[in-house]
Short mmCIF file of C-alpha atoms and ligand atoms in Angstrom, two decimals:
data_model
loop_
_atom_site.label_atom_id
_atom_site.label_comp_id
_atom_site.label_asym_id
_atom_site.label_seq_id
_atom_site.Cartn_x
_atom_site.Cartn_y
_atom_site.Cartn_z
CA MET A 120 126.32 48.91 85.04
CA PRO A 121 126.08 50.25 88.41
CA SER A 122 126.05 47.98 91.09
CA ALA A 123 123.25 47.09 93.51
CA LEU A 124 122.07 48.83 96.40
CA PRO A 125 122.48 47.14 100.03
CA GLU A 126 118.77 46.10 101.53
CA GLY A 127 118.16 47.98 104.95
CA ASP A 128 115.25 49.19 107.03
CA PRO A 129 112.38 51.71 105.54
CA ALA A 130 113.96 55.14 105.52
CA PRO A 131 111.67 57.78 106.94
CA ALA A 132 109.92 60.06 104.01
CA ASP A 133 110.71 63.46 105.71
CA GLY A 134 114.40 62.48 105.77
CA SER A 135 114.46 62.64 109.83
CA LEU A 136 116.54 61.26 112.10
CA PRO A 137 116.26 59.52 115.26
CA ASP A 138 116.65 61.46 118.36
CA ALA A 139 119.42 59.53 119.81
CA ALA A 140 121.32 60.34 116.87
CA LEU A 141 120.67 64.28 116.87
CA ASP A 142 121.84 64.17 120.45
CA GLU A 143 125.00 62.07 119.38
CA LEU A 144 125.90 64.77 116.95
CA GLY A 145 125.27 68.00 119.00
CA ASP A 146 126.72 70.57 117.44
CA ALA A 147 129.59 68.84 115.72
CA PRO A 148 130.68 70.20 112.15
CA VAL A 149 129.33 67.71 108.99
CA SER A 150 131.16 66.80 105.62
CA LEU A 151 128.97 67.26 102.19
CA TYR A 152 129.29 64.70 99.23
CA LEU A 153 127.70 65.63 95.87
CA HIS A 154 127.10 62.51 93.42
CA VAL A 155 127.24 63.85 89.95
CA PRO A 156 125.79 60.85 87.82
CA PHE A 157 126.94 61.87 84.67
CA CYS A 158 129.82 60.24 82.40
CA ALA A 159 130.41 60.81 78.63
CA THR A 160 130.96 57.32 78.14
CA ARG A 161 131.52 54.17 80.69
CA CYS A 162 134.81 53.15 81.22
CA GLY A 163 134.81 49.19 80.71
CA TYR A 164 136.04 48.44 84.61
CA CYS A 165 133.46 51.06 86.51
CA ASP A 166 130.43 50.35 87.91
CA PHE A 167 129.94 53.22 89.79
CA ASN A 168 126.30 55.25 89.91
CA THR A 169 126.82 56.74 86.71
CA TYR A 170 124.90 57.24 82.99
CA THR A 171 125.41 58.10 79.43
CA ALA A 172 123.36 60.70 78.08
CA ALA A 173 122.35 57.39 75.74
CA GLU A 174 121.50 55.58 78.79
CA LEU A 175 119.24 58.25 80.32
CA GLY A 176 117.60 59.27 77.06
CA SER A 177 115.68 62.52 77.04
CA ALA A 178 112.69 61.38 79.57
CA PRO A 179 112.05 64.46 82.00
CA GLY A 180 113.62 63.93 85.67
CA ALA A 181 116.87 62.53 83.75
CA SER A 182 118.35 65.99 82.49
CA ARG A 183 121.01 67.97 84.04
CA GLU A 184 118.66 70.70 84.96
CA ALA A 185 116.54 68.09 86.79
CA PHE A 186 119.45 66.82 88.48
CA LEU A 187 120.90 70.05 89.80
CA ARG A 188 117.16 71.19 90.90
CA SER A 189 116.82 68.33 92.75
CA ALA A 190 120.39 68.61 94.36
CA ARG A 191 119.10 71.99 95.45
CA GLU A 192 115.76 70.68 97.14
CA GLU A 193 118.13 67.54 98.95
CA LEU A 194 120.61 70.35 100.23
CA ALA A 195 117.14 71.93 101.45
CA LEU A 196 116.50 68.65 103.26
CA GLY A 197 119.85 68.15 104.72
CA ALA A 198 119.84 72.02 106.32
CA ARG A 199 116.33 71.36 107.79
CA VAL A 200 117.18 67.70 109.21
CA LEU A 201 120.54 68.70 110.38
CA GLY A 202 120.03 72.30 111.52
CA GLU A 203 122.48 75.34 111.33
CA ARG A 204 126.04 73.96 111.32
CA PRO A 205 129.37 74.34 109.89
CA VAL A 206 130.53 72.43 106.47
CA ARG A 207 134.08 71.21 106.85
CA THR A 208 134.80 69.50 103.90
CA VAL A 209 132.55 69.20 100.38
CA PHE A 210 133.53 66.79 97.85
CA VAL A 211 131.99 66.51 94.16
CA GLY A 212 132.52 63.23 92.94
CA GLY A 213 130.86 61.07 90.69
CA GLY A 214 130.24 60.00 87.73
CA THR A 215 131.71 63.14 86.02
CA PRO A 216 131.33 66.31 87.69
CA THR A 217 133.04 68.26 84.99
CA LEU A 218 130.73 67.21 82.35
CA LEU A 219 128.50 70.07 84.03
CA ALA A 220 129.36 73.51 82.83
CA ALA A 221 131.49 75.58 85.21
CA ASP A 222 128.92 77.64 86.06
CA GLU A 223 126.78 74.88 87.13
CA LEU A 224 129.38 73.11 89.30
CA VAL A 225 130.11 76.67 90.79
CA GLY A 226 125.92 76.86 91.32
CA LEU A 227 126.07 73.54 92.96
CA LEU A 228 128.45 74.64 95.73
CA GLU A 229 126.55 77.98 96.10
CA ALA A 230 123.51 76.41 96.96
CA ALA A 231 125.18 74.17 99.28
CA ARG A 232 126.73 77.32 100.79
CA ALA A 233 123.26 79.22 100.88
CA GLU A 234 122.01 76.04 103.04
CA LEU A 235 124.64 75.19 105.53
CA PRO A 236 127.59 77.54 106.08
CA PHE A 237 131.18 76.69 105.32
CA ALA A 238 134.09 76.88 107.64
CA ASP A 239 136.50 79.33 106.91
CA ASP A 240 139.01 76.64 106.30
CA ALA A 241 136.36 74.40 104.51
CA GLU A 242 138.37 71.89 101.87
CA VAL A 243 136.39 72.08 98.93
CA THR A 244 137.20 69.43 96.19
CA THR A 245 135.76 68.09 92.82
CA GLU A 246 136.75 65.30 90.70
CA CYS A 247 137.85 66.04 87.15
CA ASN A 248 138.26 63.52 83.97
CA PRO A 249 141.52 65.12 82.24
CA GLU A 250 139.87 65.48 78.95
CA SER A 251 136.63 67.04 80.61
CA VAL A 252 138.03 70.70 81.76
CA ASP A 253 140.43 73.67 80.05
CA GLU A 254 142.16 76.60 81.37
CA ALA A 255 139.28 78.69 81.53
CA TYR A 256 137.13 76.16 83.54
CA LEU A 257 139.68 75.63 85.84
CA ASN A 258 140.07 79.36 86.49
CA ALA A 259 136.01 79.62 87.47
CA LEU A 260 136.08 77.10 89.68
CA VAL A 261 138.83 78.56 92.26
CA ALA A 262 136.90 81.84 91.43
CA GLY A 263 134.02 80.00 92.79
CA GLY A 264 135.48 78.47 95.59
CA TYR A 265 136.96 74.75 95.09
CA ASN A 266 140.44 74.85 96.28
CA ARG A 267 141.31 70.66 96.09
CA ILE A 268 140.95 69.02 92.81
CA SER A 269 141.68 65.27 91.94
CA PHE A 270 142.06 64.52 88.60
CA GLY A 271 141.32 60.60 86.95
CA MET A 272 144.98 60.34 85.46
CA GLN A 273 145.02 56.34 85.86
CA SER A 274 148.18 55.34 83.46
CA ALA A 275 150.49 57.25 81.53
CA ARG A 276 150.53 54.30 79.25
CA GLY A 277 148.33 54.50 76.42
CA HIS A 278 148.00 51.04 75.90
CA VAL A 279 146.77 50.49 79.63
CA LEU A 280 144.21 53.52 79.23
CA ARG A 281 142.97 51.88 76.07
CA VAL A 282 142.37 48.65 78.03
CA LEU A 283 140.73 51.13 80.57
CA GLU A 284 138.82 52.45 78.08
CA ARG A 285 139.86 56.11 79.05
CA ARG A 286 139.33 58.42 76.31
CA HIS A 287 142.77 61.10 77.49
CA THR A 288 145.73 60.80 76.23
CA PRO A 289 148.72 60.52 78.51
CA GLY A 290 150.16 63.97 77.92
CA ARG A 291 146.59 65.61 78.87
CA VAL A 292 147.68 65.30 82.61
CA ALA A 293 150.56 67.53 82.41
CA ASP A 294 148.50 70.33 81.15
CA VAL A 295 145.84 70.22 83.49
CA VAL A 296 147.71 70.20 86.13
CA ARG A 297 149.73 73.02 84.88
CA TRP A 298 146.49 74.99 84.70
CA ALA A 299 145.38 73.87 87.95
CA ARG A 300 148.33 74.91 89.55
CA SER A 301 147.96 78.47 87.92
CA ALA A 302 144.53 78.75 88.41
CA GLY A 303 145.32 78.55 92.25
CA PHE A 304 144.04 75.23 93.51
CA GLY A 305 145.16 74.69 96.83
CA SER A 306 145.62 70.92 96.51
CA ILE A 307 145.90 68.60 93.32
CA SER A 308 145.62 65.07 93.59
CA LEU A 309 146.01 62.22 90.66
CA ASP A 310 144.39 58.89 91.00
CA LEU A 311 145.78 55.85 89.25
CA ILE A 312 144.81 52.29 88.96
CA TYR A 313 147.62 49.57 88.66
CA GLY A 314 147.38 45.56 88.00
CA THR A 315 145.40 46.59 84.59
CA PRO A 316 145.51 43.79 82.34
CA GLY A 317 149.02 43.91 80.21
CA GLU A 318 150.69 46.56 82.51
CA SER A 319 153.82 45.84 83.62
CA LEU A 320 156.54 46.56 86.14
CA ASP A 321 157.69 48.92 84.03
CA ASP A 322 154.62 50.47 82.68
CA TRP A 323 153.29 51.02 86.25
CA ARG A 324 156.89 52.45 87.33
CA ALA A 325 156.35 54.93 84.04
CA SER A 326 153.04 55.93 85.66
CA LEU A 327 154.15 56.76 89.06
CA GLU A 328 157.04 58.62 87.36
CA SER A 329 155.08 60.39 85.01
CA ALA A 330 152.36 61.23 88.03
CA LEU A 331 155.42 62.79 90.21
CA ALA A 332 156.72 64.57 87.11
CA ASN A 333 153.50 66.97 87.71
CA ASP A 334 154.46 67.93 91.09
CA PRO A 335 151.32 66.24 92.89
CA ASP A 336 150.13 67.31 96.44
CA HIS A 337 148.16 64.06 96.74
CA VAL A 338 148.34 60.35 94.93
CA SER A 339 145.81 57.62 95.22
CA ALA A 340 146.25 54.38 93.82
CA TYR A 341 143.87 51.78 93.58
CA ALA A 342 144.03 48.32 92.54
CA LEU A 343 142.04 47.44 89.80
CA ILE A 344 139.12 45.62 90.86
CA VAL A 345 137.00 43.43 88.59
CA GLU A 346 133.33 44.28 89.19
CA ASP A 347 130.39 42.01 88.55
CA GLY A 348 128.69 43.02 85.27
CA THR A 349 131.23 45.16 83.73
CA ARG A 350 132.87 44.96 80.30
CA LEU A 351 135.85 44.45 81.78
CA ALA A 352 134.63 41.13 83.52
CA ALA A 353 132.96 40.31 80.70
CA GLN A 354 136.33 40.29 78.70
CA ILE A 355 138.05 38.24 81.37
CA ARG A 356 135.54 35.50 81.31
CA ARG A 357 135.49 35.70 77.55
CA GLY A 358 139.31 34.84 77.56
CA GLU A 359 140.35 38.38 76.00
CA LEU A 360 142.01 39.89 78.74
CA LEU A 361 143.78 38.03 81.83
CA ALA A 362 142.55 38.59 85.17
CA PRO A 363 144.76 40.88 87.60
CA VAL A 364 146.78 38.71 89.83
CA ASP A 365 147.16 39.33 93.34
CA ASP A 366 150.88 38.65 93.20
CA ASP A 367 151.54 41.33 90.49
CA GLN A 368 149.54 44.10 92.18
CA ALA A 369 151.13 43.41 95.50
CA ASP A 370 154.46 44.16 94.14
CA LYS A 371 152.92 47.20 92.70
CA TYR A 372 151.77 48.30 95.69
CA GLU A 373 155.32 48.04 96.81
CA ILE A 374 156.42 49.80 94.38
CA ALA A 375 153.90 52.42 94.69
CA ASP A 376 154.78 53.12 98.19
CA ARG A 377 158.71 53.33 97.49
CA VAL A 378 158.34 55.34 94.62
CA LEU A 379 156.20 57.95 96.43
CA THR A 380 157.58 58.21 99.55
CA GLY A 381 160.97 58.18 98.22
CA ALA A 382 159.29 61.42 96.59
CA GLY A 383 158.05 63.10 99.67
CA LEU A 384 154.89 61.80 99.41
CA GLY A 385 153.81 59.73 102.71
CA TRP A 386 151.40 56.78 103.03
CA TYR A 387 148.55 58.18 105.04
CA GLU A 388 145.57 55.51 104.12
CA LEU A 389 146.05 52.52 102.52
CA SER A 390 145.72 54.07 98.92
CA ASN A 391 146.68 57.53 99.63
CA TRP A 392 149.65 59.01 99.71
CA SER A 393 150.42 63.18 100.17
CA ARG A 394 152.73 66.03 101.17
CA PRO A 395 152.46 66.61 104.96
CA GLY A 396 149.18 68.82 105.71
CA HIS A 397 147.85 67.55 101.97
CA GLU A 398 145.89 64.40 103.06
CA CYS A 399 142.51 64.43 102.28
CA ARG A 400 140.57 65.69 104.93
CA HIS A 401 137.00 64.66 103.25
CA ASN A 402 138.48 61.04 103.24
CA LEU A 403 139.35 61.30 106.32
CA ALA A 404 135.88 62.03 107.89
CA TYR A 405 135.02 58.69 106.12
CA TRP A 406 137.63 56.82 107.90
CA HIS A 407 136.94 58.49 110.98
CA GLY A 408 133.27 57.68 111.02
CA ASP A 409 132.31 61.58 111.03
CA PRO A 410 129.29 62.67 110.20
CA TRP A 411 128.40 63.39 106.37
CA TRP A 412 125.39 64.06 104.27
CA GLY A 413 125.48 62.27 100.58
CA VAL A 414 123.69 64.32 98.15
CA GLY A 415 122.91 63.08 94.54
CA PRO A 416 121.09 59.85 93.22
CA GLY A 417 122.65 56.64 94.86
CA ALA A 418 124.93 58.80 97.48
CA HIS A 419 125.44 57.43 100.87
CA SER A 420 125.29 59.21 103.88
CA HIS A 421 126.01 58.66 107.73
CA VAL A 422 125.34 60.63 110.87
CA ALA A 423 126.21 59.50 114.32
CA GLY A 424 125.73 55.60 113.67
CA VAL A 425 122.63 56.12 110.83
CA ARG A 426 123.43 54.83 107.45
CA TRP A 427 121.21 55.70 104.32
CA TRP A 428 121.66 55.64 100.69
CA ASN A 429 119.82 57.04 98.40
CA VAL A 430 117.68 55.69 94.81
CA LYS A 431 120.13 55.27 92.08
CA HIS A 432 118.44 56.37 89.22
CA PRO A 433 118.70 60.69 88.56
CA ARG A 434 114.43 59.73 87.71
CA SER A 435 113.77 58.36 91.12
CA TYR A 436 115.84 60.74 92.56
CA ALA A 437 114.35 63.59 90.93
CA SER A 438 110.41 62.41 90.93
CA ALA A 439 111.09 61.73 95.28
CA LEU A 440 112.62 65.41 95.69
CA SER A 441 109.78 67.04 93.54
CA ASP A 442 107.21 65.07 95.33
CA GLY A 443 108.40 66.59 98.62
CA ARG A 444 110.07 63.02 99.56
CA SER A 445 113.18 62.24 101.05
CA PRO A 446 114.88 60.59 98.48
CA ALA A 447 116.40 57.76 100.31
CA ALA A 448 115.72 54.08 99.36
CA ALA A 449 116.50 52.89 102.94
CA ARG A 450 118.51 53.00 105.81
CA GLU A 451 120.52 51.33 109.07
CA VAL A 452 120.35 52.41 112.44
CA LEU A 453 123.90 50.86 113.76
CA ASP A 454 124.21 48.58 116.86
CA ALA A 455 127.16 49.45 119.40
CA GLU A 456 128.85 46.58 117.89
CA THR A 457 128.64 46.73 114.43
CA ARG A 458 130.02 50.67 115.03
CA ARG A 459 132.95 48.99 117.12
CA ILE A 460 133.95 46.55 113.91
CA GLU A 461 133.00 49.71 111.57
CA ARG A 462 135.71 51.37 113.62
CA VAL A 463 138.48 48.63 113.64
CA LEU A 464 138.15 47.97 109.99
CA LEU A 465 138.42 52.01 108.94
CA GLU A 466 140.73 53.44 111.45
CA SER A 467 143.17 50.24 110.87
CA ARG A 468 143.68 51.68 107.29
CA LEU A 469 145.49 54.62 108.46
CA ILE A 470 149.04 55.61 109.97
CA ASP A 471 147.70 56.77 112.43
CA GLY A 472 146.26 53.71 113.42
CA LEU A 473 143.65 52.09 116.04
CA ASP A 474 143.15 52.89 119.46
CA VAL A 475 143.66 49.27 120.68
CA ASP A 476 141.08 50.18 123.54
CA VAL A 477 138.35 49.74 121.03
CA LEU A 478 139.25 45.86 120.97
CA THR A 479 137.94 43.33 123.11
CA PRO A 480 140.60 41.66 125.70
CA THR A 481 140.54 38.64 123.72
CA GLU A 482 141.11 41.07 120.29
CA ARG A 483 143.92 42.75 122.35
CA ALA A 484 145.66 39.24 123.12
CA ARG A 485 145.88 38.61 119.25
CA VAL A 486 147.91 41.92 118.70
CA ALA A 487 151.40 40.60 120.26
CA ASP A 488 151.17 37.64 117.64
CA LEU A 489 150.20 39.66 114.68
CA ALA A 490 153.33 42.11 115.62
CA VAL A 491 155.69 38.76 115.69
CA GLN A 492 154.60 38.19 112.05
CA GLY A 493 155.49 41.52 110.97
CA LEU A 494 152.14 42.57 110.56
CA VAL A 495 151.36 45.70 112.67
CA ILE A 496 153.28 47.43 115.31
CA LEU A 497 152.00 48.84 118.73
CA ALA A 498 153.41 52.43 119.86
CA ARG A 499 151.40 54.48 122.30
CA ASN A 500 148.44 52.12 122.70
CA ARG A 501 147.97 52.29 118.63
CA LEU A 502 148.06 49.74 116.00
CA THR A 503 149.26 50.81 112.92
CA LEU A 504 149.74 47.89 109.89
CA THR A 505 153.28 47.86 108.61
CA LEU A 506 153.74 47.25 104.81
CA ARG A 507 153.22 43.80 105.17
CA GLY A 508 150.26 44.28 107.03
CA ARG A 509 149.25 46.57 104.15
CA LEU A 510 149.37 44.52 101.70
CA LEU A 511 147.23 41.60 103.69
CA ALA A 512 144.92 44.14 105.37
CA ASP A 513 141.63 42.65 105.12
CA ALA A 514 143.52 39.11 106.52
CA VAL A 515 144.86 40.90 109.25
CA VAL A 516 141.32 42.84 110.59
CA ARG A 517 139.76 39.23 110.00
CA GLU A 518 142.50 37.67 112.36
CA LEU A 519 142.22 40.44 114.66
CA LEU A 520 138.23 40.17 115.22
CA ASP A 521 136.56 38.11 117.48
C1 SAM B 830 134.13 58.06 90.64
S1 SAM B 830 135.92 57.92 90.02
C2 SAM B 830 136.85 59.31 89.75
C3 SAM B 830 136.44 60.26 88.54
C4 SAM B 830 136.22 60.60 87.77
N1 SAM B 830 134.85 59.64 87.06
C5 SAM B 830 137.24 59.40 86.81
O1 SAM B 830 137.11 58.29 86.44
O2 SAM B 830 138.55 60.46 86.58
C6 SAM B 830 136.79 57.78 90.86
C7 SAM B 830 138.08 56.69 91.38
O3 SAM B 830 138.09 55.40 91.49
C8 SAM B 830 138.56 54.67 90.91
N2 SAM B 830 137.98 53.65 90.43
C9 SAM B 830 136.97 53.31 89.49
N3 SAM B 830 136.83 52.16 89.26
C10 SAM B 830 137.46 50.91 89.94
C11 SAM B 830 137.55 50.00 89.98
N4 SAM B 830 137.04 49.13 89.48
N5 SAM B 830 138.88 49.10 90.49
C12 SAM B 830 140.07 50.21 91.18
N6 SAM B 830 139.65 51.78 90.89
C13 SAM B 830 138.28 52.05 90.41
C14 SAM B 830 139.25 55.45 89.55
O4 SAM B 830 140.96 55.35 90.03
C15 SAM B 830 138.56 56.65 89.66
O5 SAM B 830 139.55 57.98 89.29
S1 SF4 B 831 134.92 58.46 83.84
FE1 SF4 B 831 135.24 58.04 86.08
S2 SF4 B 831 133.04 57.58 86.80
FE2 SF4 B 831 133.15 57.68 84.60
S3 SF4 B 831 132.90 55.57 84.22
FE3 SF4 B 831 134.97 56.37 84.15
S4 SF4 B 831 135.94 55.68 85.91
FE4 SF4 B 831 133.39 55.93 86.10
#
């Protein structure tokens, strides 16, 4: 079940932004997120805004064609609001973007490029489920302009994949990474999940080793979160599966950091490791508070302190756009203090750390104590989490803030 949207203020029907936000934006480049809200089946742990064919039924407005048409309309809206400016990064996520045919996924990119010019060095990523692509598909994506791909590997252990209700077999990832490499993707990333019920420390080490055997440029490793309303949450509630345990997840984080760093992939954000130069520029844009426009049902956007989010259901999304209205459900104009706190929350997750000048004098006074506790280090006026601090990141930031 997809999670609920936040509350907010009414969003203007023409999608316009306040003058102050446009002034602040100036001629800055933007990032684009494109949300493809379809999955073949829903994994038991997932509450992303995604729908299976059975959930969508055959009602008009919920088809792939309607989605592609509406996404084009929203891209045109984005170009009208933002004006001509380069796109630095594009990220197609989901859902399962690769449930679309390769020419549809390439067509989406062409529609974006027709509305907003891409920078010459634009990073163009798609998420990809290992079971939904073959070699020809991946070749077509590269020919169509994609240069980065992120595979949802999750685990190398069959019993873990079964608990997660993933449909691929462990060996599939080696095939798709080999094909992606020969297709010419400049960066290949693998997503892993740790802390699944029944996963031992050895299972997790095996998943990391197996991921590394494919020589990825980038690895994201996420602690399994038990989201309300998912089948996983219900199974845990009924006692059929054990809930993830914090200490076990902490041990697995430390193992991930050791194994990935040992293989030349350095951490650059709490859950992300890469070879130098292969950091995900799109995600860095989020963490740096840079402007991005999210296209698609339920997609979130942020431009210069204005945050908005689209209606979630593909049918409501399509109907807003076909009526000539913005699909935004609501928006928030953040005040200076909220933006400052967000900056602390986001930048402290990064290896480059947080500029301590963002902190108030009382907050700055707490830094020395956090450093003595071995949670942060302060160098060149920037505060960075230590490994211990990364394990307790939320608590460290809570402790720091007024
Ligand atoms: C939108 S999904 C990825 C794309 C693709 N549909 C897939 O699953 O392979 C992004 C990533 O979020 C992670 N993820 C999703 N739900 C999660 C949860 N409840 N806990 C931890 N990680 C989760 C998974 O690693 C997944 O690959
Ligand atoms: S394939 Fe990805 S987006 Fe779809 S249900 Fe599974 S985790 Fe969620």
